[in-house]
XYZ file of C-alpha atoms in Angstrom:
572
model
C 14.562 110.900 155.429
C 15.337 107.345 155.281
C 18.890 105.110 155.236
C 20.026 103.516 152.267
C 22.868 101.436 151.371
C 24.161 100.638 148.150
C 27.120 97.881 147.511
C 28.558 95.105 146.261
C 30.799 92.463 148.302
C 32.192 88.826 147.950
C 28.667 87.462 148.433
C 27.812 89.576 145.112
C 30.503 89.759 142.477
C 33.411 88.141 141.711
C 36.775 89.270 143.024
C 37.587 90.323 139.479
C 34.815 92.863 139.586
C 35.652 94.192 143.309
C 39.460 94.936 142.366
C 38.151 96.610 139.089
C 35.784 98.450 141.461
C 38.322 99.415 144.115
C 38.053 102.996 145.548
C 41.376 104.871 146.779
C 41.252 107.041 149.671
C 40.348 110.194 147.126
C 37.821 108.259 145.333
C 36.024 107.499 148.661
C 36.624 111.467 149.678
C 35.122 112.712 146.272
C 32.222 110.238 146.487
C 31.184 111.555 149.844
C 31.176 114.787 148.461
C 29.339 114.417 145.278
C 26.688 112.326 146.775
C 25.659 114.813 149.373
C 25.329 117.312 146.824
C 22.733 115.103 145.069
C 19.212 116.278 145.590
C 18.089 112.923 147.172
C 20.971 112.605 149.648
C 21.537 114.655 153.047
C 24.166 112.178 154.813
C 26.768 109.984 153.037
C 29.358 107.385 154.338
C 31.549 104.807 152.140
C 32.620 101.597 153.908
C 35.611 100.158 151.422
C 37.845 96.685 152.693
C 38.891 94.808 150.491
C 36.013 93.068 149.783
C 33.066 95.113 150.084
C 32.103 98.461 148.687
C 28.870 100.384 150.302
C 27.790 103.760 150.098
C 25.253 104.571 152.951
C 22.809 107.836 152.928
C 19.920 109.515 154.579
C 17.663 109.821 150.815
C 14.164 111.265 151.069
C 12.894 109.376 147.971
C 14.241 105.530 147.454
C 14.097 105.358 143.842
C 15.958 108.613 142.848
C 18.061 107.276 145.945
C 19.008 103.994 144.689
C 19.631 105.090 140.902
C 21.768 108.446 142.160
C 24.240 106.179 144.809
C 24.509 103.406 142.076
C 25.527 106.191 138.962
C 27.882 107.346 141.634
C 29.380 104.028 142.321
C 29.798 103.282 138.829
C 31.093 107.033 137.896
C 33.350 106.362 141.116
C 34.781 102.773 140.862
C 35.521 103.451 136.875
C 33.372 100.497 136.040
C 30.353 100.828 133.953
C 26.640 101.406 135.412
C 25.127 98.026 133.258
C 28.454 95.506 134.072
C 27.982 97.197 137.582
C 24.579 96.590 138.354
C 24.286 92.982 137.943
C 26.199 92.981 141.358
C 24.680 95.587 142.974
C 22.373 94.764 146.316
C 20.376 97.609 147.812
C 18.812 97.764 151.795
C 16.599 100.336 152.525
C 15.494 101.340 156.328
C 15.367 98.880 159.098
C 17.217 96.548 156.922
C 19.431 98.236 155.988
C 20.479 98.670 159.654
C 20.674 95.267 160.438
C 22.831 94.379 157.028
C 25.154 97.208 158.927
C 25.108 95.760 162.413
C 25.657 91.666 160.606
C 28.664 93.903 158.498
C 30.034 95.077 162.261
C 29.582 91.687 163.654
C 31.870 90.267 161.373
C 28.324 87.705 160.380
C 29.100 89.338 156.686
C 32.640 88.859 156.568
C 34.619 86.741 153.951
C 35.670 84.883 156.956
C 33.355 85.124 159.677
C 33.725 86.466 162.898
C 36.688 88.759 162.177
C 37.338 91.552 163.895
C 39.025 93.817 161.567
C 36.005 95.347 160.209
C 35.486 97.377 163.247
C 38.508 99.306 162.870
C 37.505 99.629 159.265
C 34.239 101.167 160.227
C 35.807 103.443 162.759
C 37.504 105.108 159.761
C 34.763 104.999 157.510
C 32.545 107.558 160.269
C 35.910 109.358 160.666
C 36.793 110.400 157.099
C 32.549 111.305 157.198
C 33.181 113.143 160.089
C 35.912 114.941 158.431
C 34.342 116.088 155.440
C 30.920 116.688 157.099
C 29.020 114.262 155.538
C 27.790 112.550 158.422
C 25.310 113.695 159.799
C 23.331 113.110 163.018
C 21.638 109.320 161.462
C 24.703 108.314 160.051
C 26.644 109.430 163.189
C 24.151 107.381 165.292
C 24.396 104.878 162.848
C 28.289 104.051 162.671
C 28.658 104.539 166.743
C 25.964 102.239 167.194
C 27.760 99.516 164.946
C 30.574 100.023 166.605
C 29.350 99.113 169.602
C 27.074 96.170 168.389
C 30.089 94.707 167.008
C 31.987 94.834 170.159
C 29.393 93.462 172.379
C 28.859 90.490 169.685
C 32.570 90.151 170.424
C 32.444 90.285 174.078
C 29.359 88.578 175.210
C 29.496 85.232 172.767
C 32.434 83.226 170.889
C 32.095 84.682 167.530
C 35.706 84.713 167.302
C 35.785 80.822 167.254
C 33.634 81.018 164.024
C 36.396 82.239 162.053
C 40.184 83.675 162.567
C 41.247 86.971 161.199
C 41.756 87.070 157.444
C 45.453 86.764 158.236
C 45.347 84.031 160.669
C 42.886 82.277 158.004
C 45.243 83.080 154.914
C 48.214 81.668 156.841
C 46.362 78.252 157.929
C 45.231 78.029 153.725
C 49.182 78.642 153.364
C 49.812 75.932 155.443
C 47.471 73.607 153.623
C 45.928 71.670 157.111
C 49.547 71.864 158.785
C 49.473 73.516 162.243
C 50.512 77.203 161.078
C 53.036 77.298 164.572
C 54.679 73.629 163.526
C 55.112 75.299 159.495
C 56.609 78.767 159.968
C 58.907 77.518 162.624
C 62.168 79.036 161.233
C 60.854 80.923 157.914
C 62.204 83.771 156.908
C 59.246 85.982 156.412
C 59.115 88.939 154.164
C 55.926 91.556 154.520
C 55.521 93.841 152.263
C 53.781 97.160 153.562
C 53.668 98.659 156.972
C 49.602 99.408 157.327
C 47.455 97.774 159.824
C 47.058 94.549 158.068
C 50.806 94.349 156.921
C 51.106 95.363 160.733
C 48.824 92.275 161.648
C 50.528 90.172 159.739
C 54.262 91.075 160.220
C 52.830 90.536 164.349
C 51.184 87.414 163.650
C 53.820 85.473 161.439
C 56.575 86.647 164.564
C 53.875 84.955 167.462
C 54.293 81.866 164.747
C 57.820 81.147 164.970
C 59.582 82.808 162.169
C 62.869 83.260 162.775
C 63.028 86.299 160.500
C 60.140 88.933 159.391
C 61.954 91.332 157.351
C 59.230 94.778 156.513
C 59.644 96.505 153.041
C 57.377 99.504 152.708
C 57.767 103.201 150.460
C 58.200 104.881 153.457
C 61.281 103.385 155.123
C 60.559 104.910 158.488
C 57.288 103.160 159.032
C 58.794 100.375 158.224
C 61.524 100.542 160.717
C 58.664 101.398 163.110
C 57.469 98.511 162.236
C 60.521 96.190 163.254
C 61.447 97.922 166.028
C 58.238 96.801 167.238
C 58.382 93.459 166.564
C 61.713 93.346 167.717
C 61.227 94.877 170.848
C 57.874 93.325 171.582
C 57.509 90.934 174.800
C 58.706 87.723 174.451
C 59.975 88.764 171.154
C 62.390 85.697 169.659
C 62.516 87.120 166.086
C 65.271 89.116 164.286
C 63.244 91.837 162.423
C 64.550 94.674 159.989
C 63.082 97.388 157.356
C 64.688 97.706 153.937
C 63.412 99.787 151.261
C 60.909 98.524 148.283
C 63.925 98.994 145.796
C 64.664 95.697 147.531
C 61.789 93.402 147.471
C 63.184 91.242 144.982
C 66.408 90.723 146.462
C 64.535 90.018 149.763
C 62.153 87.155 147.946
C 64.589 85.203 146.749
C 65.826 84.853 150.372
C 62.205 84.505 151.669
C 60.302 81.231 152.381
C 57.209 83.554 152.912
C 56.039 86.768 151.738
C 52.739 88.957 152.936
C 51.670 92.094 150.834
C 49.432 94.068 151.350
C 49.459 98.091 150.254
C 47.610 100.483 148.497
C 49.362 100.171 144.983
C 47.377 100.314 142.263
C 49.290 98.178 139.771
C 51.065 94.723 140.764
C 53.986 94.883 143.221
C 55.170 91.173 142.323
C 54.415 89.824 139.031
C 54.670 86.917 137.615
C 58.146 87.273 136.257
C 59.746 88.463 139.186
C 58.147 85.728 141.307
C 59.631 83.180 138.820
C 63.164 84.836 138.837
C 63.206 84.216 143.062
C 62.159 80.940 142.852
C 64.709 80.383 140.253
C 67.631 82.267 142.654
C 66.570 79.987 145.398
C 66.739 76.654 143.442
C 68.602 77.514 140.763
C 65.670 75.514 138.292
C 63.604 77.690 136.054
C 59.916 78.003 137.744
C 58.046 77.017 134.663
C 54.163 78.039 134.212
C 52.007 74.582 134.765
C 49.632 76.039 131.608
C 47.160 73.176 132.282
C 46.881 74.248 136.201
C 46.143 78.113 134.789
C 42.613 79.121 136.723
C 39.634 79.582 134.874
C 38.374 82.893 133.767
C 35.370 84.403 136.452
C 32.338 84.549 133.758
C 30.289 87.346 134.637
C 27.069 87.522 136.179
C 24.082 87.773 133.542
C 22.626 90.667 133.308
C 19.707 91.088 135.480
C 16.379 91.762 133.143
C 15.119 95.139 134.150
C 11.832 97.447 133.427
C 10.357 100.792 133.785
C 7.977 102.114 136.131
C 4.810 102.652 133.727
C 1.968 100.384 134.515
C 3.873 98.242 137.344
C 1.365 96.818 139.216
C 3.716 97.211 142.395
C 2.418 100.127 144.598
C 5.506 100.648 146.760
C 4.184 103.020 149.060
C 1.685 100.415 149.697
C 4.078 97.814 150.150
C 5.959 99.938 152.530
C 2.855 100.442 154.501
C 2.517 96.363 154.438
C 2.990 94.446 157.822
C 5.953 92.618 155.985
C 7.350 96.067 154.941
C 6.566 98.063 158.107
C 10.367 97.911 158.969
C 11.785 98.505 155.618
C 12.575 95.647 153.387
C 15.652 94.207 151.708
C 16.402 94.438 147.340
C 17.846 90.947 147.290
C 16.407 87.906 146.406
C 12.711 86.737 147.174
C 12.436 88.275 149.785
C 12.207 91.515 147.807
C 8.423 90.504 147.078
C 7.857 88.617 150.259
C 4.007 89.153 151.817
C 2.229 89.899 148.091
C -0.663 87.929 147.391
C -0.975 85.162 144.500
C -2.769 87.855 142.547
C -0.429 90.537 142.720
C 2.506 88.474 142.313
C 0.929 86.784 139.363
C 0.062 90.679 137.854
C 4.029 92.105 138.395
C 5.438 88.474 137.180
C 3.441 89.639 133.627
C 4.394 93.213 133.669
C 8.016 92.118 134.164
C 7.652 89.810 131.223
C 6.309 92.659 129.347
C 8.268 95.276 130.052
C 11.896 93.505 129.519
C 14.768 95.909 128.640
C 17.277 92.577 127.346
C 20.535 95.208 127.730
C 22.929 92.426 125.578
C 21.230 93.551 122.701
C 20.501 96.888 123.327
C 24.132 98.519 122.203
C 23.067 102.188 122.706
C 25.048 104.375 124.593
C 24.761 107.981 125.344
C 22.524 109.947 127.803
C 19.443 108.108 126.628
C 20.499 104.854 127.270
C 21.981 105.689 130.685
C 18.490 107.365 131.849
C 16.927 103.999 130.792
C 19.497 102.330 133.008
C 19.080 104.061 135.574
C 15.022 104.007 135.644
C 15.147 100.684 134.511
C 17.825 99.574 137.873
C 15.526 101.904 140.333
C 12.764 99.545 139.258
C 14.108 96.790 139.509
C 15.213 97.196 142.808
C 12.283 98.194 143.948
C 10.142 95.857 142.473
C 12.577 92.795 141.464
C 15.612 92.651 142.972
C 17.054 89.936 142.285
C 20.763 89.200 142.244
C 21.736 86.134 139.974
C 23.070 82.918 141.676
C 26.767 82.480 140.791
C 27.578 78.395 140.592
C 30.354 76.980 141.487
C 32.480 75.234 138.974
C 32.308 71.224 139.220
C 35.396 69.752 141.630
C 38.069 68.338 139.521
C 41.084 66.649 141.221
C 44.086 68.653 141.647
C 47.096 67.924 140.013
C 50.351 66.560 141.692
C 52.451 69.683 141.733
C 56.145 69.748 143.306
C 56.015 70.991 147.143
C 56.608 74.812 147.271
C 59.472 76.432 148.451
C 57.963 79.855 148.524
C 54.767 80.908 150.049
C 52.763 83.961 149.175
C 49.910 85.010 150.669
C 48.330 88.527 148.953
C 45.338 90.451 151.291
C 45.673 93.340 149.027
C 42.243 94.765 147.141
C 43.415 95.081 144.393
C 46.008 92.667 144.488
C 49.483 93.049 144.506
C 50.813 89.594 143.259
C 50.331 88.792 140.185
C 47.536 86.257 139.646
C 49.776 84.132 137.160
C 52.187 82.943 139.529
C 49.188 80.748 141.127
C 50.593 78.390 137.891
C 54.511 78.865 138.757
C 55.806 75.508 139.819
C 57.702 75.792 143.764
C 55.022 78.286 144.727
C 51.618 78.675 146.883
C 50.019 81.666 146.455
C 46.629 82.644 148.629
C 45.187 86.181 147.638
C 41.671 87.419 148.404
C 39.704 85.088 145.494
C 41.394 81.743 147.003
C 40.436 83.257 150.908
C 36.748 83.235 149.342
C 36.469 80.336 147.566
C 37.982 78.444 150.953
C 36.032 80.393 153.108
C 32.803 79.794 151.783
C 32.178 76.278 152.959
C 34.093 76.546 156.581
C 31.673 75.588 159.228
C 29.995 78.313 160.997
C 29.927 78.253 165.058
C 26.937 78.034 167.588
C 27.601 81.549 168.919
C 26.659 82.605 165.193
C 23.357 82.332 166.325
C 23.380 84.156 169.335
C 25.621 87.034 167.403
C 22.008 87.019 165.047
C 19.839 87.510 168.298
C 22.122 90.444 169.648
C 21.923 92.092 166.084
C 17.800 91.850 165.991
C 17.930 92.883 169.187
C 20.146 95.903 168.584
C 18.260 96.964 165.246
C 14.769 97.247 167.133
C 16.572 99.265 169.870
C 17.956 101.634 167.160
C 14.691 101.727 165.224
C 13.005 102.732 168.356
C 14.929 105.245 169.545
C 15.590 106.946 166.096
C 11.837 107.016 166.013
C 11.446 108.557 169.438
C 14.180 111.303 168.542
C 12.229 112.294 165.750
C 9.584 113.212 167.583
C 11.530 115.410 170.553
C 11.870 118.531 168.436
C 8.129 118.638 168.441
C 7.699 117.476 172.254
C 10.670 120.901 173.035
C 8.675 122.767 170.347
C 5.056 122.260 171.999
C 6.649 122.911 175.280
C 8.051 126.216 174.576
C 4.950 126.807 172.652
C 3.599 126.438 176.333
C 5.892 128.688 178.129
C 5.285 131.523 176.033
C 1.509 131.096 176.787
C 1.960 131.115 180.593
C 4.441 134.156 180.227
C 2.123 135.868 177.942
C -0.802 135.568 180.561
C 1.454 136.082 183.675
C 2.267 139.900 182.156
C -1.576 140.248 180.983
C -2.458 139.830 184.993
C 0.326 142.259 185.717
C -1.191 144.829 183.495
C -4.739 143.649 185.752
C -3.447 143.714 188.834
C -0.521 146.295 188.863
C -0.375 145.917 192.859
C 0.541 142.536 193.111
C 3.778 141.943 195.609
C 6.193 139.917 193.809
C 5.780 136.777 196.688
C 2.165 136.435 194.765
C 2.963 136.941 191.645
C 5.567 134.303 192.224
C 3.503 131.951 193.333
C 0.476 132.657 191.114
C 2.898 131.950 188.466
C 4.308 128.465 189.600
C 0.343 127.165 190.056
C -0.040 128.357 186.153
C 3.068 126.790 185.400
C 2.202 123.498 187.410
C -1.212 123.402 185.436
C 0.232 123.886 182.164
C 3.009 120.779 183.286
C 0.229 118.278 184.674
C -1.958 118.646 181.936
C 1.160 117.774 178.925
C 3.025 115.366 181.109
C 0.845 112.442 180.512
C 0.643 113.351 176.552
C 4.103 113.659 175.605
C 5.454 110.808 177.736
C 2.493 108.974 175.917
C 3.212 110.115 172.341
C 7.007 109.602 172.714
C 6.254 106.145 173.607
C 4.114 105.288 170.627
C 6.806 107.175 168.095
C 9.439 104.492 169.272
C 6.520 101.726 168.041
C 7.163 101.136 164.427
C 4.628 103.211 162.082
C 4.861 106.172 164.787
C 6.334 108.266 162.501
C 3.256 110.024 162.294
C 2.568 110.800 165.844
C 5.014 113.933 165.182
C 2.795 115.307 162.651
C -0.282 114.731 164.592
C 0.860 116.522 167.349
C 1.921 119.807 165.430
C -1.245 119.087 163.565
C -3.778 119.286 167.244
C -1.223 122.146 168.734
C -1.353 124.052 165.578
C 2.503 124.262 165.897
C 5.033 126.278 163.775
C 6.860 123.897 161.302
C 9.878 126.247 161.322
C 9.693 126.523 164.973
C 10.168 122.717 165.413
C 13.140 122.644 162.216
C 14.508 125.261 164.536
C 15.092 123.209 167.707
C 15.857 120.176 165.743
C 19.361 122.416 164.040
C 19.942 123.618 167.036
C 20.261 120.010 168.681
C 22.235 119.348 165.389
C 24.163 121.985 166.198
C 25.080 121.037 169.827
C 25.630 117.514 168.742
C 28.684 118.245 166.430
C 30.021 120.718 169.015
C 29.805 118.111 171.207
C 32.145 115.541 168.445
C 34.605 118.180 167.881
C 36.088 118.928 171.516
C 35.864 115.245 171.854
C 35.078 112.707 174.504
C 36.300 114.398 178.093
């Protein structure tokens, strides 16, 4: 079995395709579920922010793998398989590990650095954990991440690379204005009471609002909430909870408003934005129709094949000193290590065997299995994500100065996009966090965060490789046991007057032989498992011992077994 991940995220699609391709907490619940009962799957987790979407698993073939997660994606997210796979990027293995420890490190992050993720991951293993889809490489997997991310935190200055997505959205808010210097005094409403509203709500009171008012469905979190704030050390902020029936009462009093919940329609449009910019001025906020933002264009299509003829051996490449620890489906490095020749050979089978999808308007079960075949090899073979452009810089136009500031962290969003082009108003939501984002300098310690991760994903590799092996090691050794018990009552029947103090000690020697003589191999052979390619020390050894297959699965379910025993009472 072998981990792979799935996903899109902000470096991959537009935000227009990640809100379409938002998953709810029952989505995510019902994808877990349907993926493990897919034949290539045995383990499934879903990490969902609000700007990435990955589905991991333990497959035991890649290519059903890939095209069974990304039909699930698709079949889960409600958009199309061919508009989704333009977007989709695919690690397999030991990359795929290291993607997962750069995604805990916060080195993947719309802002980087941030910390947030980790809590996000944290539920990601424990919704797993809940519905048993985890299972002991996954559970590895997301604990080790965890802790990766928290060293990167601890042991360098990540944290100076970037702020939290709050902190960042506030200082865009702000427009180059220190954030303490332009909230002293707001009036701040948040809407929602989860962690980020929570974050927020915390972060806007440590700013110098004079006011964070907390509007939520459920009043009582939401008077949690203030209480909090209000009671909180040092506290200098008048904070109360009112119910959403009276967000738009609350906005026209506002100066700032933070939303971020689950809903899946808008919370403020347009129109309602307009109407509290109008109660606070008493002017009509009229839409600026030439400052309206552009349309995201999709991605092209990515031109896809089929497997016959393709001159691309990937068990061969896998057994490739460039593929040795798994390999990455994105970009050139996808065929990085081939020769001229074969590179030359797969560049003319992809010319040949071109599926152009714009022009093939078939639907139906036909046309999906040709997707599907036609996306497996592609990421196998191609997989190759389109470069999205940025638009040309044109110079902003003069706009009044706001007098209310929204800033919108939801996925998908709450605020209408639409009141970007309402005159008296600044709004930041997640596609203005990227756009800003994606040319902010990165730190030094970014480079030592990249050296902890390598670091971490050979240490992982290793000792996934040397666990694989221990069933065998506990299966050879009780293999042994039985064959020094078997001869200890064969000398019994021999020598039926042996006193016990000789048997005794007759036995230990045996036992002591039997010891000396597989010390030195399995110490040895568990050593060259953790080596990369020592997969197949394992079947070598069951192979020279002549050792029962079933005997080994059986010791390896049993540790299983003891293992989730172990996560349900807990740590002590």
């Amino acid at each position: 079995m072998s981990l792979l991940v799935v996903g899109l995220s902000h470096r991959s699609a537009p935000v227009s395709v990640l809100e379409r391709a938002s998953l709810s907490t029952d989505a995510q619940s019902k994808l877990l579920q349907d993926t493990v009962a897919a034949e290539p799957a045995a383990e499934a987790a879903v990490l969902a922010t609000c700007n990435r979407i990955e589905l991991y698993a333990d497959v035991d073939k890649f290519h059903a793998g890939v095209a069974e997660l990304s039909t699930l994606l698709a079949q889960h997210s409600g958009v199309g398989l061919e508009e989704l796979t333009p977007y989709l990027y695919v690690h397999y293995e030991d990359r795929a590990v290291h993607h997962f420890f750069s995604v805990a490190c916060g080195l993947d992050s719309m802002v980087v650095g941030e910390g947030q993720i980790l809590g996000q991951i944290k539920d990601s293993l424990g919704r797993a954990q809940e519905l048993h889809t985890a299972g002991r490489l996954l559970n590895d997997l997301f604990q080790q991440a965890l802790r990766v991310g928290k060293r990167a935190h601890s042991e360098t200055g990540i944290d100076r690379a970037g702020q939290s997505l709050v902190t960042f959205g506030l200082e865009q808010l702000a427009a180059g204005e220190d954030v303490p210097v332009w909230a002293r005094g707001k009036r701040a409403l948040v809407i929602g009471a989860g962690s980020m509203s929570s974050l927020a709500a915390a972060t806007l009171a440590r700013a110098g609002v004079a006011e964070v008012v907390v509007a939520n469905r459920t009043l009582d979190r939401a008077e949690r909430l203030a209480r909090i704030l209000a009671e909180a050390d040092g506290a200098h902020v008048s904070a109360r909870a009112v119910p959403m029936e009276s967000v738009p009462a609350e906005l026209t009093r506002a100066d700032v408003a933070v939303s971020c919940t689950g809903a899946t329609g808008l919370v403020l449009t347009a129109e309602s934005v307009a109407e509290a910019v109008e109660g606070r001025t008493g002017a009509p906020a009229a839409l600026d129709e030439d400052d309206a933002p552009s349309e995201a264009r999709p991605l092209p299509p990515v031109s896809v094949g089929n497997d016959d003829n393709c001159p691309l051996d990937l068990a061969a490449v896998q057994q490739s000193a460039v593929q040795q620890t798994g390999f990455s489906v994105i970009g050139e490095a996808a065929v990085a290590g081939m020769d001229a020749a074969t590179l030359e050979q797969h560049a003319a089978w992809v010319d040949n065997a071109t599926v152009d999808r714009r022009l093939a308007g078939r639907r139906g079960p036909e046309a999906d299995a040709e997707l599907i075949a036609a996306l497996a090899a592609t990421a196998a073979a191609v997989g190759r994500i389109p470069e999205r452009r940025r638009p040309e810089q044109v110079a902003p136009l003069v706009r009044p100065q706001p007098v209310l500031f929204l800033l919108d962290l939801a996925m998908p969003r709450d605020v209408d996009a639409a009141a970007h082009r309402l005159a008296g108003v600044r709004l930041v939501d997640i596609e203005s966090l990227s756009e800003a984002s994606a040319d902010a300098p990165m730190a030094a310690d970014v480079d030592q965060v990249r050296r902890i991760v390598a670091d971490e994903v050979a240490a992982f590799g290793a000792a996934q490789r040397a666990a694989h092996i221990t069933p065998t090691v506990v299966a050879l050794r009780a293999m042994a046991a039985d064959v020094v018990a078997g001869e200890i009552a064969r000398l019994d029947g021999r020598l039926p007057g042996l006193d016990d103090k000789h048997r005794a000690e007759i036995t230990q020697t045996v036992k002591r032989v039997v010891d000396k003589l597989l010390h030195a191999p399995t110490v040895r052979v568990k050593q060259l498992a953790a080596e990369p390619g020592g997969a197949g020390y394992a079947d070598a050894l069951r192979t020279l011992f002549d050792l029962d297959q079933e005997t080994v699965a059986a010791v390896s379910r049993a540790e299983d077994s003891t293992e989730k025993t172990s996560e349900n009472r807990g740590p002590a």
